[in-house]
PDB file of C-alpha atoms in Angstrom:
ATOM      1  CA  UNK A 116       5.183  -7.402  32.117  1.00 42.00           C
ATOM      2  CA  UNK A 117       3.138  -4.573  33.562  1.00 50.00           C
ATOM      3  CA  UNK A 118       0.847  -3.622  30.666  1.00 62.00           C
ATOM      4  CA  UNK A 119      -1.403  -6.105  28.967  1.00 72.00           C
ATOM      5  CA  UNK A 120      -2.758  -4.776  25.708  1.00 75.00           C
ATOM      6  CA  UNK A 121      -5.270  -6.691  23.707  1.00 88.00           C
ATOM      7  CA  UNK A 122      -4.674  -7.225  20.034  1.00 92.00           C
ATOM      8  CA  UNK A 123      -7.900  -5.375  19.117  1.00 93.00           C
ATOM      9  CA  UNK A 124      -6.744  -2.242  20.979  1.00 94.00           C
ATOM     10  CA  UNK A 125      -3.413  -2.282  19.179  1.00 95.00           C
ATOM     11  CA  UNK A 126      -5.050  -3.027  15.826  1.00 95.00           C
ATOM     12  CA  UNK A 127      -7.481  -0.109  16.273  1.00 95.00           C
ATOM     13  CA  UNK A 128      -4.621   2.380  16.624  1.00 96.00           C
ATOM     14  CA  UNK A 129      -2.666   0.857  13.758  1.00 97.00           C
ATOM     15  CA  UNK A 130      -5.317   0.346  11.079  1.00 95.00           C
ATOM     16  CA  UNK A 131      -7.941   2.536   9.415  1.00 92.00           C
ATOM     17  CA  UNK A 132      -7.827   6.000   7.886  1.00 92.00           C
ATOM     18  CA  UNK A 133      -6.242   7.570  10.953  1.00 95.00           C
ATOM     19  CA  UNK A 134      -4.113   4.581  11.901  1.00 96.00           C
ATOM     20  CA  UNK A 135      -0.373   4.639  12.283  1.00 97.00           C
ATOM     21  CA  UNK A 136       0.126   2.168   9.421  1.00 96.00           C
ATOM     22  CA  UNK A 137      -1.508   4.571   6.962  1.00 95.00           C
ATOM     23  CA  UNK A 138       0.636   7.441   8.243  1.00 96.00           C
ATOM     24  CA  UNK A 139       3.842   5.441   7.881  1.00 97.00           C
ATOM     25  CA  UNK A 140       2.862   4.178   4.422  1.00 95.00           C
ATOM     26  CA  UNK A 141       2.066   7.704   3.257  1.00 94.00           C
ATOM     27  CA  UNK A 142       5.609   8.726   4.164  1.00 94.00           C
ATOM     28  CA  UNK A 143       7.456   5.691   2.839  1.00 93.00           C
ATOM     29  CA  UNK A 144       5.320   4.058   0.119  1.00 93.00           C
ATOM     30  CA  UNK A 145       4.191   5.697  -3.130  1.00 93.00           C
ATOM     31  CA  UNK A 146       0.440   5.664  -3.779  1.00 91.00           C
ATOM     32  CA  UNK A 147      -0.965   3.404  -6.501  1.00 91.00           C
ATOM     33  CA  UNK A 148      -0.671   6.045  -9.218  1.00 93.00           C
ATOM     34  CA  UNK A 149       2.952   6.850  -8.326  1.00 95.00           C
ATOM     35  CA  UNK A 150       3.789   3.143  -8.099  1.00 94.00           C
ATOM     36  CA  UNK A 151       2.306   2.556 -11.567  1.00 95.00           C
ATOM     37  CA  UNK A 152       4.381   5.447 -12.914  1.00 96.00           C
ATOM     38  CA  UNK A 153       7.584   3.900 -11.524  1.00 96.00           C
ATOM     39  CA  UNK A 154       6.823   0.640 -13.339  1.00 95.00           C
ATOM     40  CA  UNK A 155       5.920   2.510 -16.535  1.00 96.00           C
ATOM     41  CA  UNK A 156       9.195   4.457 -16.497  1.00 95.00           C
ATOM     42  CA  UNK A 157      11.115   1.184 -16.126  1.00 94.00           C
ATOM     43  CA  UNK A 158       9.071  -0.328 -18.961  1.00 94.00           C
ATOM     44  CA  UNK A 159       9.747   2.633 -21.266  1.00 92.00           C
ATOM     45  CA  UNK A 160      13.423   2.665 -20.314  1.00 91.00           C
ATOM     46  CA  UNK A 161      13.797  -0.813 -21.738  1.00 87.00           C
ATOM     47  CA  UNK A 162      12.173   0.258 -25.026  1.00 83.00           C
ATOM     48  CA  UNK A 163       9.473  -2.360 -24.577  1.00 78.00           C
ATOM     49  CA  UNK A 164       6.644  -2.673 -27.103  1.00 82.00           C
ATOM     50  CA  UNK A 165       3.248  -1.137 -26.422  1.00 84.00           C
ATOM     51  CA  UNK A 166       1.678  -3.074 -29.295  1.00 83.00           C
ATOM     52  CA  UNK A 167       1.587  -6.507 -27.657  1.00 88.00           C
ATOM     53  CA  UNK A 168      -0.961  -5.495 -25.060  1.00 89.00           C
ATOM     54  CA  UNK A 169      -1.079  -8.739 -23.063  1.00 92.00           C
ATOM     55  CA  UNK A 170       2.699  -8.988 -22.801  1.00 93.00           C
ATOM     56  CA  UNK A 171       3.036  -5.289 -21.989  1.00 94.00           C
ATOM     57  CA  UNK A 172       0.355  -5.455 -19.296  1.00 95.00           C
ATOM     58  CA  UNK A 173       1.935  -8.544 -17.768  1.00 94.00           C
ATOM     59  CA  UNK A 174       5.342  -6.863 -17.734  1.00 95.00           C
ATOM     60  CA  UNK A 175       3.972  -3.679 -16.173  1.00 96.00           C
ATOM     61  CA  UNK A 176       2.109  -5.563 -13.451  1.00 95.00           C
ATOM     62  CA  UNK A 177       5.126  -7.737 -12.645  1.00 95.00           C
ATOM     63  CA  UNK A 178       7.423  -4.700 -12.498  1.00 95.00           C
ATOM     64  CA  UNK A 179       5.058  -2.802 -10.253  1.00 95.00           C
ATOM     65  CA  UNK A 180       4.558  -5.737  -7.928  1.00 93.00           C
ATOM     66  CA  UNK A 181       8.315  -6.178  -7.625  1.00 94.00           C
ATOM     67  CA  UNK A 182       8.795  -2.471  -6.816  1.00 94.00           C
ATOM     68  CA  UNK A 183       5.921  -2.613  -4.340  1.00 93.00           C
ATOM     69  CA  UNK A 184       7.304  -5.668  -2.541  1.00 92.00           C
ATOM     70  CA  UNK A 185      10.717  -4.030  -2.238  1.00 94.00           C
ATOM     71  CA  UNK A 186       9.259  -0.846  -0.758  1.00 93.00           C
ATOM     72  CA  UNK A 187       6.832  -2.747   1.467  1.00 92.00           C
ATOM     73  CA  UNK A 188       9.710  -4.887   2.756  1.00 94.00           C
ATOM     74  CA  UNK A 189      11.536  -1.719   3.792  1.00 93.00           C
ATOM     75  CA  UNK A 190       8.482  -0.671   5.809  1.00 94.00           C
ATOM     76  CA  UNK A 191       8.093  -4.108   7.389  1.00 95.00           C
ATOM     77  CA  UNK A 192      11.763  -4.306   8.337  1.00 96.00           C
ATOM     78  CA  UNK A 193      11.725  -0.832   9.916  1.00 97.00           C
ATOM     79  CA  UNK A 194       8.116  -0.628  11.084  1.00 97.00           C
ATOM     80  CA  UNK A 195       8.747  -0.690  14.831  1.00 97.00           C
ATOM     81  CA  UNK A 196      11.473   1.926  14.389  1.00 97.00           C
ATOM     82  CA  UNK A 197       9.086   4.120  12.347  1.00 97.00           C
ATOM     83  CA  UNK A 198       6.329   3.546  14.917  1.00 97.00           C
ATOM     84  CA  UNK A 199       8.706   4.576  17.702  1.00 98.00           C
ATOM     85  CA  UNK A 200       9.358   7.858  15.874  1.00 97.00           C
ATOM     86  CA  UNK A 201       5.702   8.547  14.993  1.00 96.00           C
ATOM     87  CA  UNK A 202       3.613   7.290  17.915  1.00 97.00           C
ATOM     88  CA  UNK A 203       2.870   9.897  20.528  1.00 96.00           C
ATOM     89  CA  UNK A 204       1.075   9.472  23.825  1.00 96.00           C
ATOM     90  CA  UNK A 205      -1.681  11.800  22.596  1.00 97.00           C
ATOM     91  CA  UNK A 206      -2.286  10.273  19.135  1.00 96.00           C
ATOM     92  CA  UNK A 207      -1.434   6.600  19.643  1.00 97.00           C
ATOM     93  CA  UNK A 208      -1.292   6.101  23.418  1.00 97.00           C
ATOM     94  CA  UNK A 209      -1.460   2.301  23.468  1.00 96.00           C
ATOM     95  CA  UNK A 210       1.215   1.916  20.793  1.00 97.00           C
ATOM     96  CA  UNK A 211       3.410   4.427  22.611  1.00 97.00           C
ATOM     97  CA  UNK A 212       3.017   2.440  25.855  1.00 96.00           C
ATOM     98  CA  UNK A 213       3.771  -0.877  24.113  1.00 96.00           C
ATOM     99  CA  UNK A 214       6.977   0.483  22.567  1.00 97.00           C
ATOM    100  CA  UNK A 215       8.111   2.303  25.723  1.00 96.00           C
ATOM    101  CA  UNK A 216       7.406  -0.738  27.859  1.00 95.00           C
ATOM    102  CA  UNK A 217       9.386  -2.999  25.542  1.00 95.00           C
ATOM    103  CA  UNK A 218      12.335  -0.584  25.470  1.00 96.00           C
ATOM    104  CA  UNK A 219      12.243  -0.215  29.256  1.00 95.00           C
ATOM    105  CA  UNK A 220      12.137  -3.950  29.904  1.00 94.00           C
ATOM    106  CA  UNK A 221      14.943  -4.532  27.398  1.00 94.00           C
ATOM    107  CA  UNK A 222      17.084  -1.924  29.190  1.00 95.00           C
ATOM    108  CA  UNK A 223      16.494  -3.791  32.449  1.00 95.00           C
ATOM    109  CA  UNK A 224      18.107  -6.805  30.842  1.00 93.00           C
ATOM    110  CA  UNK A 225      15.029  -9.008  30.679  1.00 93.00           C
ATOM    111  CA  UNK A 226      15.049 -11.786  28.124  1.00 91.00           C
ATOM    112  CA  UNK A 227      14.024 -10.095  24.828  1.00 85.00           C
ATOM    113  CA  UNK A 228      12.047 -13.152  23.734  1.00 88.00           C
ATOM    114  CA  UNK A 229       9.740 -12.978  26.752  1.00 90.00           C
ATOM    115  CA  UNK A 230       8.838  -9.284  26.459  1.00 93.00           C
ATOM    116  CA  UNK A 231       7.650  -9.225  22.845  1.00 92.00           C
ATOM    117  CA  UNK A 232       3.887  -9.688  23.335  1.00 91.00           C
ATOM    118  CA  UNK A 233       2.829  -6.147  22.425  1.00 93.00           C
ATOM    119  CA  UNK A 234       5.391  -5.849  19.640  1.00 95.00           C
ATOM    120  CA  UNK A 235       4.193  -9.152  18.163  1.00 94.00           C
ATOM    121  CA  UNK A 236       0.619  -7.833  18.157  1.00 95.00           C
ATOM    122  CA  UNK A 237       1.809  -4.746  16.281  1.00 96.00           C
ATOM    123  CA  UNK A 238       3.612  -6.861  13.684  1.00 96.00           C
ATOM    124  CA  UNK A 239       0.602  -9.166  13.321  1.00 95.00           C
ATOM    125  CA  UNK A 240      -1.713  -6.201  12.681  1.00 95.00           C
ATOM    126  CA  UNK A 241       0.784  -4.848  10.147  1.00 95.00           C
ATOM    127  CA  UNK A 242       0.899  -8.203   8.321  1.00 94.00           C
ATOM    128  CA  UNK A 243      -2.902  -8.329   8.181  1.00 94.00           C
ATOM    129  CA  UNK A 244      -3.051  -4.768   6.878  1.00 93.00           C
ATOM    130  CA  UNK A 245      -0.372  -5.505   4.258  1.00 91.00           C
ATOM    131  CA  UNK A 246      -2.398  -8.432   2.948  1.00 90.00           C
ATOM    132  CA  UNK A 247      -5.507  -6.273   2.630  1.00 88.00           C
ATOM    133  CA  UNK A 248      -3.512  -3.472   1.028  1.00 87.00           C
ATOM    134  CA  UNK A 249      -2.067  -5.755  -1.655  1.00 85.00           C
ATOM    135  CA  UNK A 250      -5.583  -6.829  -2.654  1.00 84.00           C
ATOM    136  CA  UNK A 251      -6.980  -3.312  -2.948  1.00 83.00           C
ATOM    137  CA  UNK A 252      -3.878  -1.947  -4.675  1.00 86.00           C
ATOM    138  CA  UNK A 253      -3.905  -4.668  -7.337  1.00 84.00           C
ATOM    139  CA  UNK A 254      -7.251  -3.556  -8.795  1.00 84.00           C
ATOM    140  CA  UNK A 255      -6.185   0.064  -8.921  1.00 88.00           C
ATOM    141  CA  UNK A 256      -2.845  -0.915 -10.425  1.00 91.00           C
ATOM    142  CA  UNK A 257      -4.550  -2.867 -13.197  1.00 92.00           C
ATOM    143  CA  UNK A 258      -6.705   0.148 -14.112  1.00 92.00           C
ATOM    144  CA  UNK A 259      -3.693   2.502 -14.203  1.00 94.00           C
ATOM    145  CA  UNK A 260      -1.770   0.206 -16.534  1.00 96.00           C
ATOM    146  CA  UNK A 261      -4.695  -0.502 -18.856  1.00 95.00           C
ATOM    147  CA  UNK A 262      -5.315   3.253 -19.216  1.00 95.00           C
ATOM    148  CA  UNK A 263      -1.595   3.788 -19.828  1.00 96.00           C
ATOM    149  CA  UNK A 264      -1.528   1.157 -22.584  1.00 95.00           C
ATOM    150  CA  UNK A 265      -4.716   2.520 -24.151  1.00 94.00           C
ATOM    151  CA  UNK A 266      -3.128   5.984 -24.263  1.00 94.00           C
ATOM    152  CA  UNK A 267       0.095   4.611 -25.754  1.00 93.00           C
ATOM    153  CA  UNK A 268      -1.958   2.891 -28.475  1.00 91.00           C
ATOM    154  CA  UNK A 269      -3.773   6.047 -29.559  1.00 93.00           C
ATOM    155  CA  UNK A 270      -6.899   5.931 -27.416  1.00 93.00           C
ATOM    156  CA  UNK A 271      -7.823   9.190 -25.726  1.00 92.00           C
ATOM    157  CA  UNK A 272      -9.325   9.325 -22.258  1.00 92.00           C
ATOM    158  CA  UNK A 273     -12.730  11.055 -22.241  1.00 90.00           C
ATOM    159  CA  UNK A 274     -12.944  10.560 -26.036  1.00 91.00           C
ATOM    160  CA  UNK A 275     -12.477   6.858 -26.758  1.00 93.00           C
ATOM    161  CA  UNK A 276     -12.900   5.624 -23.207  1.00 92.00           C
ATOM    162  CA  UNK A 277     -13.705   6.791 -19.703  1.00 90.00           C
ATOM    163  CA  UNK A 278     -12.399   5.485 -16.424  1.00 91.00           C
ATOM    164  CA  UNK A 279     -14.662   4.770 -13.463  1.00 88.00           C
ATOM    165  CA  UNK A 280     -17.824   5.553 -15.381  1.00 89.00           C
ATOM    166  CA  UNK A 281     -21.086   5.482 -13.431  1.00 91.00           C
ATOM    167  CA  UNK A 282     -24.127   4.157 -15.268  1.00 88.00           C
ATOM    168  CA  UNK A 283     -27.600   5.619 -14.730  1.00 86.00           C
ATOM    169  CA  UNK A 284     -28.507   2.825 -12.317  1.00 85.00           C
ATOM    170  CA  UNK A 285     -25.463   3.663 -10.161  1.00 85.00           C
ATOM    171  CA  UNK A 286     -23.304   0.765 -11.306  1.00 90.00           C
ATOM    172  CA  UNK A 287     -19.668   1.840 -11.576  1.00 90.00           C
ATOM    173  CA  UNK A 288     -17.570   0.503 -14.457  1.00 89.00           C
ATOM    174  CA  UNK A 289     -13.780   0.512 -14.357  1.00 89.00           C
ATOM    175  CA  UNK A 290     -13.771   1.407 -18.067  1.00 90.00           C
ATOM    176  CA  UNK A 291     -16.487   2.548 -20.445  1.00 89.00           C
ATOM    177  CA  UNK A 292     -16.026   2.583 -24.205  1.00 90.00           C
ATOM    178  CA  UNK A 293     -18.753   4.717 -25.785  1.00 84.00           C
ATOM    179  CA  UNK A 294     -20.134   3.521 -29.098  1.00 76.00           C
ATOM    180  CA  UNK A 295     -19.508   6.651 -31.130  1.00 61.00           C
TER     181      UNK A 295
END
């Protein structure tokens, strides 16, 4: 293999705010608000009760997680294909070289299992990013569904509660219920 790319170089182009993973997710994976809405539409479609808050919240979270896993699986299964379409030599030069090198060596008839080093690093960085993404999305998801259930039970945002309220000392609360 002619090019040796270190995992950290590949990871740098894949992860972060300008990374290829974020670009691909933005095209193929709804954001946390949209994902919560998909679960809520399913929940409403089954005429589920909003009154049993714990059961409703559990159902919403389970539905959303199931939808998320399905959509994430689509990205994982097609990630190298998406990367091949998106990575350019000007924006993601190392990723472009890794993919082109793999395709070139495969065309030459080399054993596919011996030319996967760069591709494996890409998949490893994706798996690490997916793990981190699930953690950060879960907190946001919980807030969306709690606010949804509060609204469905007669609470009004900015009247009975506030989301992401910042106290005077700078502490940020997910929810604030004023004592009015």
